[in-house]
Amino acid sequence: MEGQEKREVSLAELYHAVVRAVGALLPPGEERKRPAVRLEGGGLEGELSLKRKRLSPAAGKSLRKTLSRHPEGAAVGLTLWPRTREGRLDLAASQVGHLYIRPRPELAGTFSVLGLPKSWEPGEGRLVLEVRPNREGILPKPFALELLVPPALRPGVPPVGEEEALRVQGRVVEGLLVVEEVEKVPRPPEREGGAAKGDDPPPGRRRRERAGPSGGVG
């Protein structure tokens, strides 16, 4: 209706893939050329380099402010746009969607994905979801994530039709994205014209897409 405010769509209703993490800020110096975060908790360990090409525009802006205002070792929270390789979380290929002070350690290592089932192997518990570009998102093309569904949840993985998607939540366990909840949801609207490699983004997004990574939220 005219005059009625447009409802803001939540992340839970959009194609997305996010892993939540916390860690300690490590500025550039003698030991490293670029700033990094030492991941701590939630089954996520190691040093995550904050290279420019791995940061979304929002994360890049936050990083500059954080480095100027907070000392080495400051606790930070991250939202990672994950990728998997050979069934495991690939931190080297994952990207940083958001970086912020006020981390929530209790959420470290948890993840959420909404995508289209690409393959499902009940015997192995191997579920592959494809995350597709949203209508107003910055993701240039779809990508697939491999998840592990524990035996107790496998009978409850619902069959999905062409108009439906799956939303899953879970936790990182020894490098695996282990599903704890799964539900069938309506298929979100996608970017018009698909997301094939080589497609030109709308003019209003060209600059933003060139400046940022491919992303994990369509």
Short mmCIF file of C-alpha atoms in Angstrom, two decimals:
data_model
loop_
_atom_site.label_atom_id
_atom_site.label_comp_id
_atom_site.label_asym_id
_atom_site.label_seq_id
_atom_site.Cartn_x
_atom_site.Cartn_y
_atom_site.Cartn_z
CA MET A 1 0.00 0.00 0.00
CA GLU A 2 1.14 3.53 -0.77
CA GLY A 3 2.70 5.22 2.25
CA GLN A 4 3.35 1.93 3.99
CA GLU A 5 6.98 1.34 4.98
CA LYS A 6 8.79 -1.39 3.10
CA ARG A 7 9.46 -4.36 5.36
CA GLU A 8 13.14 -5.07 5.94
CA VAL A 9 14.00 -8.61 4.94
CA SER A 10 15.97 -10.54 7.54
CA LEU A 11 19.01 -12.67 6.83
CA ALA A 12 16.99 -15.78 7.67
CA GLU A 13 14.80 -15.17 4.61
CA LEU A 14 17.67 -14.68 2.14
CA TYR A 15 20.18 -17.02 0.56
CA HIS A 16 23.18 -16.88 2.86
CA ALA A 17 26.06 -18.76 4.44
CA VAL A 18 27.69 -17.38 7.58
CA VAL A 19 30.02 -18.74 10.25
CA ARG A 20 30.43 -16.73 13.44
CA ALA A 21 33.86 -16.39 15.00
CA VAL A 22 35.78 -14.47 17.66
CA GLY A 23 39.45 -13.76 18.09
CA ALA A 24 42.22 -11.34 19.00
CA LEU A 25 43.22 -8.48 16.71
CA LEU A 26 46.79 -8.60 15.41
CA PRO A 27 47.94 -5.37 13.70
CA PRO A 28 50.60 -5.43 10.95
CA GLY A 29 54.17 -5.24 12.14
CA GLU A 30 57.49 -7.06 12.05
CA GLU A 31 55.87 -10.48 12.22
CA ARG A 32 53.17 -9.93 9.57
CA LYS A 33 52.65 -7.63 6.61
CA ARG A 34 48.88 -7.41 7.01
CA PRO A 35 46.54 -7.25 9.99
CA ALA A 36 45.11 -10.56 11.13
CA VAL A 37 42.84 -12.15 13.71
CA ARG A 38 43.95 -15.03 15.89
CA LEU A 39 40.81 -17.15 16.05
CA GLU A 40 39.86 -18.39 19.50
CA GLY A 41 37.01 -20.67 20.54
CA GLY A 42 34.17 -22.46 18.81
CA GLY A 43 36.43 -25.03 17.21
CA LEU A 44 38.07 -22.35 15.06
CA GLU A 45 41.81 -21.97 15.44
CA GLY A 46 44.65 -20.36 13.57
CA GLU A 47 45.60 -16.94 12.28
CA LEU A 48 43.22 -15.42 9.73
CA SER A 49 44.95 -12.84 7.54
CA LEU A 50 42.78 -9.81 6.79
CA LYS A 51 43.80 -9.29 3.18
CA ARG A 52 41.87 -6.60 1.37
CA LYS A 53 40.53 -8.99 -1.26
CA ARG A 54 39.08 -11.16 1.51
CA LEU A 55 37.10 -8.34 3.11
CA SER A 56 33.64 -7.11 2.21
CA PRO A 57 33.33 -3.31 1.88
CA ALA A 58 31.70 -3.20 5.33
CA ALA A 59 34.48 -5.28 6.91
CA GLY A 60 37.18 -3.18 5.26
CA LYS A 61 35.68 0.00 6.68
CA SER A 62 35.34 -1.54 10.14
CA LEU A 63 38.93 -2.78 10.06
CA ARG A 64 40.37 0.68 9.49
CA LYS A 65 38.42 2.09 12.44
CA THR A 66 39.21 -0.87 14.66
CA LEU A 67 42.95 -0.70 14.01
CA SER A 68 43.03 3.02 14.81
CA ARG A 69 40.99 2.78 18.02
CA HIS A 70 41.88 -0.53 19.64
CA PRO A 71 45.18 -2.04 20.78
CA GLU A 72 46.85 -5.24 19.73
CA GLY A 73 45.08 -8.22 21.22
CA ALA A 74 41.67 -6.53 21.37
CA ALA A 75 38.81 -9.00 21.20
CA VAL A 76 36.82 -8.86 17.97
CA GLY A 77 33.92 -10.71 16.44
CA LEU A 78 33.71 -11.81 12.83
CA THR A 79 31.06 -13.03 10.47
CA LEU A 80 32.76 -15.28 7.92
CA TRP A 81 31.40 -16.08 4.48
CA PRO A 82 32.55 -19.72 4.39
CA ARG A 83 33.75 -22.06 1.70
CA THR A 84 34.35 -25.80 2.01
CA ARG A 85 36.94 -28.05 0.43
CA GLU A 86 36.82 -31.83 0.51
CA GLY A 87 34.03 -31.65 3.07
CA ARG A 88 35.76 -29.30 5.49
CA LEU A 89 35.65 -25.60 6.25
CA ASP A 90 38.33 -23.89 4.16
CA LEU A 91 39.38 -20.83 6.16
CA ALA A 92 41.95 -19.84 3.54
CA ALA A 93 39.17 -19.45 0.97
CA SER A 94 36.56 -18.00 3.33
CA GLN A 95 35.94 -14.27 3.47
CA VAL A 96 35.15 -11.74 6.18
CA GLY A 97 31.70 -10.25 5.81
CA HIS A 98 31.63 -8.25 9.05
CA LEU A 99 34.16 -7.30 11.70
CA TYR A 100 33.14 -5.72 14.98
CA ILE A 101 34.03 -5.04 18.58
CA ARG A 102 31.71 -6.50 21.23
CA PRO A 103 32.20 -10.15 20.24
CA ARG A 104 29.83 -12.85 21.45
CA PRO A 105 32.00 -15.83 22.44
CA GLU A 106 28.94 -18.04 22.98
CA LEU A 107 28.21 -17.89 19.23
CA ALA A 108 31.75 -18.71 18.08
CA GLY A 109 31.79 -21.65 15.71
CA THR A 110 28.06 -21.58 14.95
CA PHE A 111 26.81 -21.29 11.39
CA SER A 112 23.67 -20.71 9.36
CA VAL A 113 23.00 -21.52 5.70
CA LEU A 114 19.98 -21.10 3.44
CA GLY A 115 20.39 -22.66 0.03
CA LEU A 116 19.09 -25.09 -2.56
CA PRO A 117 19.88 -28.78 -2.14
CA LYS A 118 22.41 -29.79 -4.78
CA SER A 119 22.97 -33.33 -3.53
CA TRP A 120 21.97 -35.43 -0.54
CA GLU A 121 23.59 -38.74 0.44
CA PRO A 122 21.67 -40.06 3.47
CA GLY A 123 24.04 -42.96 4.05
CA GLU A 124 27.04 -40.68 4.48
CA GLY A 125 25.09 -37.72 5.83
CA ARG A 126 26.59 -35.55 3.08
CA LEU A 127 24.38 -32.59 2.21
CA VAL A 128 25.48 -30.05 -0.39
CA LEU A 129 23.61 -26.74 -0.53
CA GLU A 130 23.98 -24.14 -3.24
CA VAL A 131 23.88 -20.51 -2.09
CA ARG A 132 22.53 -18.30 -4.87
CA PRO A 133 22.65 -14.52 -5.42
CA ASN A 134 19.81 -12.59 -3.83
CA ARG A 135 17.92 -9.97 -5.80
CA GLU A 136 19.71 -7.03 -4.14
CA GLY A 137 22.87 -8.78 -2.98
CA ILE A 138 26.54 -8.50 -3.95
CA LEU A 139 27.25 -12.19 -4.64
CA PRO A 140 28.17 -12.44 -8.36
CA LYS A 141 27.60 -16.18 -8.83
CA PRO A 142 26.38 -19.19 -6.81
CA PHE A 143 28.65 -21.44 -4.77
CA ALA A 144 28.20 -24.76 -2.98
CA LEU A 145 28.85 -25.76 0.63
CA GLU A 146 29.22 -29.30 1.94
CA LEU A 147 27.59 -30.06 5.30
CA LEU A 148 27.56 -33.12 7.53
CA VAL A 149 24.21 -34.32 8.90
CA PRO A 150 24.54 -36.59 11.99
CA PRO A 151 22.76 -39.99 11.85
CA ALA A 152 20.02 -38.93 14.29
CA LEU A 153 18.95 -36.05 12.01
CA ARG A 154 19.17 -37.80 8.63
CA PRO A 155 15.60 -39.22 8.62
CA GLY A 156 14.32 -35.68 9.22
CA VAL A 157 15.96 -34.07 6.21
CA PRO A 158 12.86 -33.16 4.19
CA PRO A 159 12.45 -33.75 0.47
CA VAL A 160 12.54 -30.43 -1.29
CA GLY A 161 10.72 -29.36 -4.43
CA GLU A 162 11.65 -26.81 -7.05
CA GLU A 163 9.98 -23.97 -5.13
CA GLU A 164 11.57 -24.76 -1.79
CA ALA A 165 14.96 -24.42 -0.09
CA LEU A 166 16.61 -25.65 3.09
CA ARG A 167 17.70 -23.57 6.05
CA VAL A 168 20.19 -25.26 8.35
CA GLN A 169 21.98 -24.24 11.51
CA GLY A 170 24.82 -25.97 13.25
CA ARG A 171 28.32 -25.83 14.65
CA VAL A 172 31.87 -26.30 13.39
CA VAL A 173 33.28 -29.55 14.79
CA GLU A 174 36.86 -30.51 13.91
CA GLY A 175 36.63 -28.53 10.70
CA LEU A 176 33.28 -30.00 9.63
CA LEU A 177 30.05 -28.00 9.30
CA VAL A 178 27.86 -30.26 11.44
CA VAL A 179 24.12 -29.67 11.11
CA GLU A 180 22.03 -29.36 14.28
CA GLU A 181 18.75 -28.11 12.79
CA VAL A 182 17.26 -28.34 9.31
CA GLU A 183 13.97 -27.08 7.92
CA LYS A 184 12.26 -26.57 4.59
CA VAL A 185 11.52 -22.94 3.68
CA PRO A 186 10.17 -21.02 0.67
CA ARG A 187 12.70 -20.43 -2.06
CA PRO A 188 13.94 -16.79 -1.89
CA PRO A 189 13.74 -14.57 -4.98
CA GLU A 190 16.95 -14.55 -6.99
CA ARG A 191 18.68 -11.92 -9.06
CA GLU A 192 16.99 -11.48 -12.41
CA GLY A 193 18.89 -12.95 -15.31
CA GLY A 194 20.69 -15.54 -13.17
CA ALA A 195 24.24 -15.37 -11.97
CA ALA A 196 26.31 -16.94 -14.68
CA LYS A 197 29.97 -16.06 -14.83
CA GLY A 198 30.47 -13.03 -17.01
CA ASP A 199 27.08 -11.47 -16.32
CA ASP A 200 27.31 -7.73 -15.79
CA PRO A 201 25.93 -6.52 -12.44
CA PRO A 202 23.45 -3.63 -12.38
CA PRO A 203 25.23 -0.23 -12.68
CA GLY A 204 24.52 0.66 -9.07
CA ARG A 205 26.47 -2.36 -7.81
CA ARG A 206 29.42 -2.48 -10.21
CA ARG A 207 31.76 -0.41 -8.08
CA ARG A 208 30.82 -2.22 -4.88
CA GLU A 209 31.34 -5.68 -6.39
CA ARG A 210 34.74 -4.78 -7.84
CA ALA A 211 35.87 -3.46 -4.47
CA GLY A 212 34.73 -6.43 -2.42
CA PRO A 213 35.03 -10.22 -2.47
CA SER A 214 32.54 -12.58 -4.05
CA GLY A 215 30.77 -12.85 -0.75
CA GLY A 216 28.72 -15.40 1.14
CA VAL A 217 25.46 -13.50 1.34
CA GLY A 218 23.80 -13.12 -2.02
#
